[in-house]
């Protein structure tokens, strides 16, 4: 035991491992997954396609064909390439490793996606959180002061932000990118882009210090584990050195090469989820006991009278949401709920109304 304590870094000993609750037999509204599966005809074709994959071979580490398809389908600017990760989680850890010089810092508005801080700590880098305003919008003046004070190597902006659903507008982001020029890299994490009103992807050529990161997870393919990020070629080439050569497996590559030819399916599903988001928000707004925050993502953040109590009561109704009430002071008594199918949203609403009685 003392050997373990001597060998493992203290910041790792101090951490607890990432907890994922058991969701068996639950209406699963805790992880922003797309509730719609694939149509049977596509499943059958995909199955046939995957059966031809040579499982005895390593992946081709350039991932050339998949990258080309990603660039075409997701509007990566001409002359720009992508780096692939085993989920954007892996891209985040690559960035931490690439920038982990002694004294380097990572900065983000908080509350935000927890992996930015976890990954920085794992790489031995200090994480600085700049609180959002009470209405969960960006505190731009505080961000600009913190940039000057901490001179972070990396600054993350999840847009829309998780777990708040907040949308940061282009003008705010561009001010931050300018403030970070000569200081560090700005990573705009567009994990929820399929449900959002805009993107910085087309603006990549304007900024040397901008990285745009995305994932196919929220689009409907969370199980495949594929994230991608783009940036100026010279910057991308350096980060690419950190990537494990075979980090994306052959089944994921083959599945995506096939599925990216069926993007209209995922785009329609995203459209449906956006419609359901409006329905869910307006239904929730009718309940006077709760506050609903605006969302441009595929989830909605609500504040209730007692998040722990309501979370547990929802569990009794077999509804699993995420209790983020203890994550940050700004989120006291907040629950995050994935937008799902009309039927599952209704089950959630019925259970919520029952728990509020
Ligand atoms: C903002 C943000 N970025 C990245 C991720 C992780 O995505 P992936 O499934 O590609 O690892 C999440 C997951 O919830 C997220 O909320």
Coordinates of N, CA and C and ligand atoms in Angstrom, one line a residue, residues 32 87-89 113 116 158 162 189 191-192 215 217-218 225, ligand 1:
X32 N -26.8 12.7 -22.6 CA -26.9 13.4 -23.9 C -26.7 12.5 -25.1
X87 N -12.9 9.2 -29.2 CA -13.8 10.2 -28.5 C -13.0 11.5 -28.4
X88 N -13.8 12.6 -28.2 CA -13.0 13.8 -28.0 C -12.3 13.8 -26.6
X89 N -12.7 12.9 -25.7 CA -12.0 12.8 -24.5 C -10.5 12.6 -24.8
X113 N -17.5 21.3 -19.1 CA -17.2 19.8 -19.2 C -16.1 19.4 -18.3
X116 N -12.0 18.7 -19.0 CA -10.9 19.7 -19.2 C -10.0 19.8 -17.9
X158 N -16.5 25.3 -24.4 CA -17.5 24.3 -24.9 C -18.7 25.1 -25.4
X162 N -21.6 22.5 -21.7 CA -22.1 21.4 -20.9 C -21.6 21.6 -19.5
X189 N -14.9 23.7 -28.3 CA -15.4 22.3 -28.3 C -16.9 22.3 -28.7
X191 N -19.0 19.9 -29.3 CA -19.6 18.6 -29.2 C -21.1 18.6 -29.5
X192 N -21.8 19.7 -29.2 CA -23.2 19.8 -29.4 C -23.6 20.5 -30.6
X215 N -17.3 15.8 -32.0 CA -17.4 14.4 -31.8 C -18.6 13.9 -32.6
X217 N -20.4 11.6 -31.1 CA -21.2 11.0 -30.0 C -22.6 11.5 -29.9
X218 N -22.8 12.9 -29.9 CA -24.1 13.4 -29.7 C -25.0 13.3 -30.9
X225 N -17.0 5.9 -30.4 CA -15.9 6.7 -29.8 C -15.1 7.3 -30.9
Ligands
LIG1 C1 -18.5 19.5 -24.2 C2 -18.1 18.1 -24.4 N1 -17.0 17.8 -25.1 C3 -16.7 16.5 -25.3 C4 -17.4 15.5 -24.7 C5 -16.9 14.1 -24.9 O1 -17.2 13.6 -26.1 P1 -16.8 12.1 -26.6 O2 -17.9 11.2 -26.4 O3 -16.4 12.3 -28.0 O4 -15.6 11.7 -25.8 C6 -18.6 15.8 -24.0 C7 -19.4 14.7 -23.5 O5 -20.3 14.8 -22.8 C8 -18.9 17.1 -23.8 O6 -20.0 17.5 -23.1

